Amino acid sequence: MGALRTPREKWVEEGLRALASGGVDAVRVEALAKSLGVTKGGFYGYFADRDALLTEMLDTWEREATDDVLDRIEHEGGDTRDKARLAGKLTFSDRLRPIDLAIRDWARRDQAVAERLRRVDNTRMDLLRTAIGTICADPDEIEARSLLAFCVAIGNHFLAADHPGRTRAEVLDRAGDLILARPPRNPAQ
């Protein structure tokens, strides 16, 4: 009986974990093998080289960040605004947010990664345009609100400011209400 091989998906997952915690330079075959508790020989049974792993990592991230998110929001149902909110929560979940931020950093130095990020962001913006288009007819306002929503979602992770008398979650919730043209919530309810 031969030795069990570490599944391909484990290499990809460990690569994504390394990317999220240390950036693309942290994705090294030897370090991944050590984290997985295996030798690096098994890696080459699945991947020709590190670049092949990086490509598969990007494929996995893109699928999870777009297709999986879109499938889930369609399955969950709700109105278009609810779907937009759920898409934001899924896109910037504890799993995807660190990977997404690391890919944004990587894209600053790699044109191919930047193109892939552009494709993912365009998919996300299309979802926002659709959601905001249900409450607003002006194309310029739809585009501006979509941009604001996306900037809030990404920029929130870089902002260290306090919100006196409010939590960050309360401020983000209110920002979402403003962007999606919802009236303020009555705190007494």
PDB file of N, CA and C in Angstrom, residues 108-149:
ATOM      1  N   ARG A 108      -0.687  45.297  -6.860  1.00  0.00           N
ATOM      2  CA  ARG A 108       0.064  46.546  -7.054  1.00  0.00           C
ATOM      3  C   ARG A 108       1.396  46.287  -7.768  1.00  0.00           C
ATOM      4  N   ARG A 109       1.884  45.047  -7.703  1.00  0.00           N
ATOM      5  CA  ARG A 109       3.181  44.704  -8.276  1.00  0.00           C
ATOM      6  C   ARG A 109       3.110  43.689  -9.415  1.00  0.00           C
ATOM      7  N   ASP A 110       1.931  43.173  -9.715  1.00  0.00           N
ATOM      8  CA  ASP A 110       1.814  42.127 -10.727  1.00  0.00           C
ATOM      9  C   ASP A 110       0.604  42.431 -11.617  1.00  0.00           C
ATOM     10  N   GLN A 111       0.872  42.728 -12.873  1.00  0.00           N
ATOM     11  CA  GLN A 111      -0.177  43.141 -13.799  1.00  0.00           C
ATOM     12  C   GLN A 111      -1.223  42.055 -14.029  1.00  0.00           C
ATOM     13  N   ALA A 112      -0.800  40.797 -14.103  1.00  0.00           N
ATOM     14  CA  ALA A 112      -1.757  39.713 -14.317  1.00  0.00           C
ATOM     15  C   ALA A 112      -2.709  39.580 -13.129  1.00  0.00           C
ATOM     16  N   VAL A 113      -2.194  39.750 -11.936  1.00  0.00           N
ATOM     17  CA  VAL A 113      -3.031  39.709 -10.737  1.00  0.00           C
ATOM     18  C   VAL A 113      -3.959  40.924 -10.722  1.00  0.00           C
ATOM     19  N   ALA A 114      -3.441  42.069 -11.144  1.00  0.00           N
ATOM     20  CA  ALA A 114      -4.264  43.286 -11.208  1.00  0.00           C
ATOM     21  C   ALA A 114      -5.434  43.100 -12.169  1.00  0.00           C
ATOM     22  N   GLU A 115      -5.195  42.436 -13.295  1.00  0.00           N
ATOM     23  CA  GLU A 115      -6.276  42.173 -14.249  1.00  0.00           C
ATOM     24  C   GLU A 115      -7.334  41.254 -13.655  1.00  0.00           C
ATOM     25  N   ARG A 116      -6.898  40.246 -12.922  1.00  0.00           N
ATOM     26  CA  ARG A 116      -7.840  39.329 -12.299  1.00  0.00           C
ATOM     27  C   ARG A 116      -8.645  40.061 -11.223  1.00  0.00           C
ATOM     28  N   LEU A 117      -7.976  40.886 -10.436  1.00  0.00           N
ATOM     29  CA  LEU A 117      -8.661  41.675  -9.414  1.00  0.00           C
ATOM     30  C   LEU A 117      -9.689  42.600 -10.062  1.00  0.00           C
ATOM     31  N   ARG A 118      -9.328  43.208 -11.178  1.00  0.00           N
ATOM     32  CA  ARG A 118     -10.264  44.082 -11.899  1.00  0.00           C
ATOM     33  C   ARG A 118     -11.517  43.293 -12.313  1.00  0.00           C
ATOM     34  N   ARG A 119     -11.321  42.087 -12.798  1.00  0.00           N
ATOM     35  CA  ARG A 119     -12.452  41.246 -13.211  1.00  0.00           C
ATOM     36  C   ARG A 119     -13.366  40.936 -12.021  1.00  0.00           C
ATOM     37  N   VAL A 120     -12.779  40.586 -10.889  1.00  0.00           N
ATOM     38  CA  VAL A 120     -13.564  40.286  -9.686  1.00  0.00           C
ATOM     39  C   VAL A 120     -14.282  41.541  -9.203  1.00  0.00           C
ATOM     40  N   ASP A 121     -13.563  42.655  -9.146  1.00  0.00           N
ATOM     41  CA  ASP A 121     -14.186  43.900  -8.696  1.00  0.00           C
ATOM     42  C   ASP A 121     -15.305  44.342  -9.629  1.00  0.00           C
ATOM     43  N   ASN A 122     -15.142  44.123 -10.934  1.00  0.00           N
ATOM     44  CA  ASN A 122     -16.211  44.477 -11.870  1.00  0.00           C
ATOM     45  C   ASN A 122     -17.454  43.624 -11.637  1.00  0.00           C
ATOM     46  N   THR A 123     -17.268  42.372 -11.316  1.00  0.00           N
ATOM     47  CA  THR A 123     -18.413  41.521 -10.978  1.00  0.00           C
ATOM     48  C   THR A 123     -19.114  42.052  -9.735  1.00  0.00           C
ATOM     49  N   ARG A 124     -18.331  42.430  -8.754  1.00  0.00           N
ATOM     50  CA  ARG A 124     -18.903  42.970  -7.517  1.00  0.00           C
ATOM     51  C   ARG A 124     -19.619  44.300  -7.775  1.00  0.00           C
ATOM     52  N   MET A 125     -19.024  45.157  -8.591  1.00  0.00           N
ATOM     53  CA  MET A 125     -19.666  46.436  -8.911  1.00  0.00           C
ATOM     54  C   MET A 125     -20.960  46.225  -9.688  1.00  0.00           C
ATOM     55  N   ASP A 126     -20.996  45.238 -10.572  1.00  0.00           N
ATOM     56  CA  ASP A 126     -22.231  44.952 -11.314  1.00  0.00           C
ATOM     57  C   ASP A 126     -23.358  44.576 -10.356  1.00  0.00           C
ATOM     58  N   LEU A 127     -23.042  43.800  -9.346  1.00  0.00           N
ATOM     59  CA  LEU A 127     -24.045  43.430  -8.349  1.00  0.00           C
ATOM     60  C   LEU A 127     -24.550  44.674  -7.617  1.00  0.00           C
ATOM     61  N   LEU A 128     -23.636  45.555  -7.238  1.00  0.00           N
ATOM     62  CA  LEU A 128     -24.040  46.795  -6.567  1.00  0.00           C
ATOM     63  C   LEU A 128     -24.897  47.667  -7.483  1.00  0.00           C
ATOM     64  N   ARG A 129     -24.496  47.789  -8.744  1.00  0.00           N
ATOM     65  CA  ARG A 129     -25.285  48.596  -9.691  1.00  0.00           C
ATOM     66  C   ARG A 129     -26.708  48.059  -9.820  1.00  0.00           C
ATOM     67  N   THR A 130     -26.824  46.753  -9.875  1.00  0.00           N
ATOM     68  CA  THR A 130     -28.148  46.140  -9.970  1.00  0.00           C
ATOM     69  C   THR A 130     -28.969  46.445  -8.729  1.00  0.00           C
ATOM     70  N   ALA A 131     -28.357  46.287  -7.562  1.00  0.00           N
ATOM     71  CA  ALA A 131     -29.079  46.534  -6.303  1.00  0.00           C
ATOM     72  C   ALA A 131     -29.493  47.991  -6.192  1.00  0.00           C
ATOM     73  N   ILE A 132     -28.587  48.879  -6.448  1.00  0.00           N
ATOM     74  CA  ILE A 132     -28.884  50.305  -6.293  1.00  0.00           C
ATOM     75  C   ILE A 132     -29.810  50.773  -7.407  1.00  0.00           C
ATOM     76  N   GLY A 133     -29.748  50.134  -8.552  1.00  0.00           N
ATOM     77  CA  GLY A 133     -30.653  50.467  -9.649  1.00  0.00           C
ATOM     78  C   GLY A 133     -32.115  50.189  -9.336  1.00  0.00           C
ATOM     79  N   THR A 134     -32.379  49.371  -8.312  1.00  0.00           N
ATOM     80  CA  THR A 134     -33.773  49.111  -7.929  1.00  0.00           C
ATOM     81  C   THR A 134     -34.358  50.247  -7.099  1.00  0.00           C
ATOM     82  N   ILE A 135     -33.514  51.125  -6.599  1.00  0.00           N
ATOM     83  CA  ILE A 135     -34.003  52.229  -5.760  1.00  0.00           C
ATOM     84  C   ILE A 135     -33.686  53.587  -6.364  1.00  0.00           C
ATOM     85  N   CYS A 136     -32.991  53.586  -7.493  1.00  0.00           N
ATOM     86  CA  CYS A 136     -32.539  54.842  -8.090  1.00  0.00           C
ATOM     87  C   CYS A 136     -32.466  54.651  -9.603  1.00  0.00           C
ATOM     88  N   ALA A 137     -32.927  55.644 -10.349  1.00  0.00           N
ATOM     89  CA  ALA A 137     -32.940  55.538 -11.807  1.00  0.00           C
ATOM     90  C   ALA A 137     -31.795  56.296 -12.483  1.00  0.00           C
ATOM     91  N   ASP A 138     -31.196  57.252 -11.796  1.00  0.00           N
ATOM     92  CA  ASP A 138     -30.148  58.080 -12.384  1.00  0.00           C
ATOM     93  C   ASP A 138     -28.840  57.287 -12.499  1.00  0.00           C
ATOM     94  N   PRO A 139     -28.360  57.041 -13.724  1.00  0.00           N
ATOM     95  CA  PRO A 139     -27.137  56.244 -13.903  1.00  0.00           C
ATOM     96  C   PRO A 139     -25.917  56.824 -13.179  1.00  0.00           C
ATOM     97  N   ASP A 140     -25.817  58.146 -13.131  1.00  0.00           N
ATOM     98  CA  ASP A 140     -24.688  58.762 -12.435  1.00  0.00           C
ATOM     99  C   ASP A 140     -24.767  58.507 -10.927  1.00  0.00           C
ATOM    100  N   GLU A 141     -25.969  58.575 -10.380  1.00  0.00           N
ATOM    101  CA  GLU A 141     -26.137  58.316  -8.956  1.00  0.00           C
ATOM    102  C   GLU A 141     -25.925  56.837  -8.639  1.00  0.00           C
ATOM    103  N   ILE A 142     -26.383  55.966  -9.520  1.00  0.00           N
ATOM    104  CA  ILE A 142     -26.162  54.528  -9.334  1.00  0.00           C
ATOM    105  C   ILE A 142     -24.664  54.247  -9.270  1.00  0.00           C
ATOM    106  N   GLU A 143     -23.922  54.827 -10.196  1.00  0.00           N
ATOM    107  CA  GLU A 143     -22.474  54.590 -10.232  1.00  0.00           C
ATOM    108  C   GLU A 143     -21.793  55.169  -8.996  1.00  0.00           C
ATOM    109  N   ALA A 144     -22.193  56.370  -8.605  1.00  0.00           N
ATOM    110  CA  ALA A 144     -21.583  56.998  -7.424  1.00  0.00           C
ATOM    111  C   ALA A 144     -21.886  56.202  -6.145  1.00  0.00           C
ATOM    112  N   ARG A 145     -23.135  55.796  -5.975  1.00  0.00           N
ATOM    113  CA  ARG A 145     -23.493  55.017  -4.777  1.00  0.00           C
ATOM    114  C   ARG A 145     -22.790  53.660  -4.773  1.00  0.00           C
ATOM    115  N   SER A 146     -22.669  53.048  -5.934  1.00  0.00           N
ATOM    116  CA  SER A 146     -21.970  51.765  -6.026  1.00  0.00           C
ATOM    117  C   SER A 146     -20.504  51.926  -5.632  1.00  0.00           C
ATOM    118  N   LEU A 147     -19.885  52.974  -6.138  1.00  0.00           N
ATOM    119  CA  LEU A 147     -18.490  53.246  -5.781  1.00  0.00           C
ATOM    120  C   LEU A 147     -18.349  53.497  -4.282  1.00  0.00           C
ATOM    121  N   LEU A 148     -19.243  54.314  -3.732  1.00  0.00           N
ATOM    122  CA  LEU A 148     -19.194  54.581  -2.291  1.00  0.00           C
ATOM    123  C   LEU A 148     -19.346  53.304  -1.473  1.00  0.00           C
ATOM    124  N   ALA A 149     -20.269  52.449  -1.869  1.00  0.00           N
ATOM    125  CA  ALA A 149     -20.477  51.196  -1.143  1.00  0.00           C
ATOM    126  C   ALA A 149     -19.217  50.340  -1.179  1.00  0.00           C
TER     127      ALA A 149
END
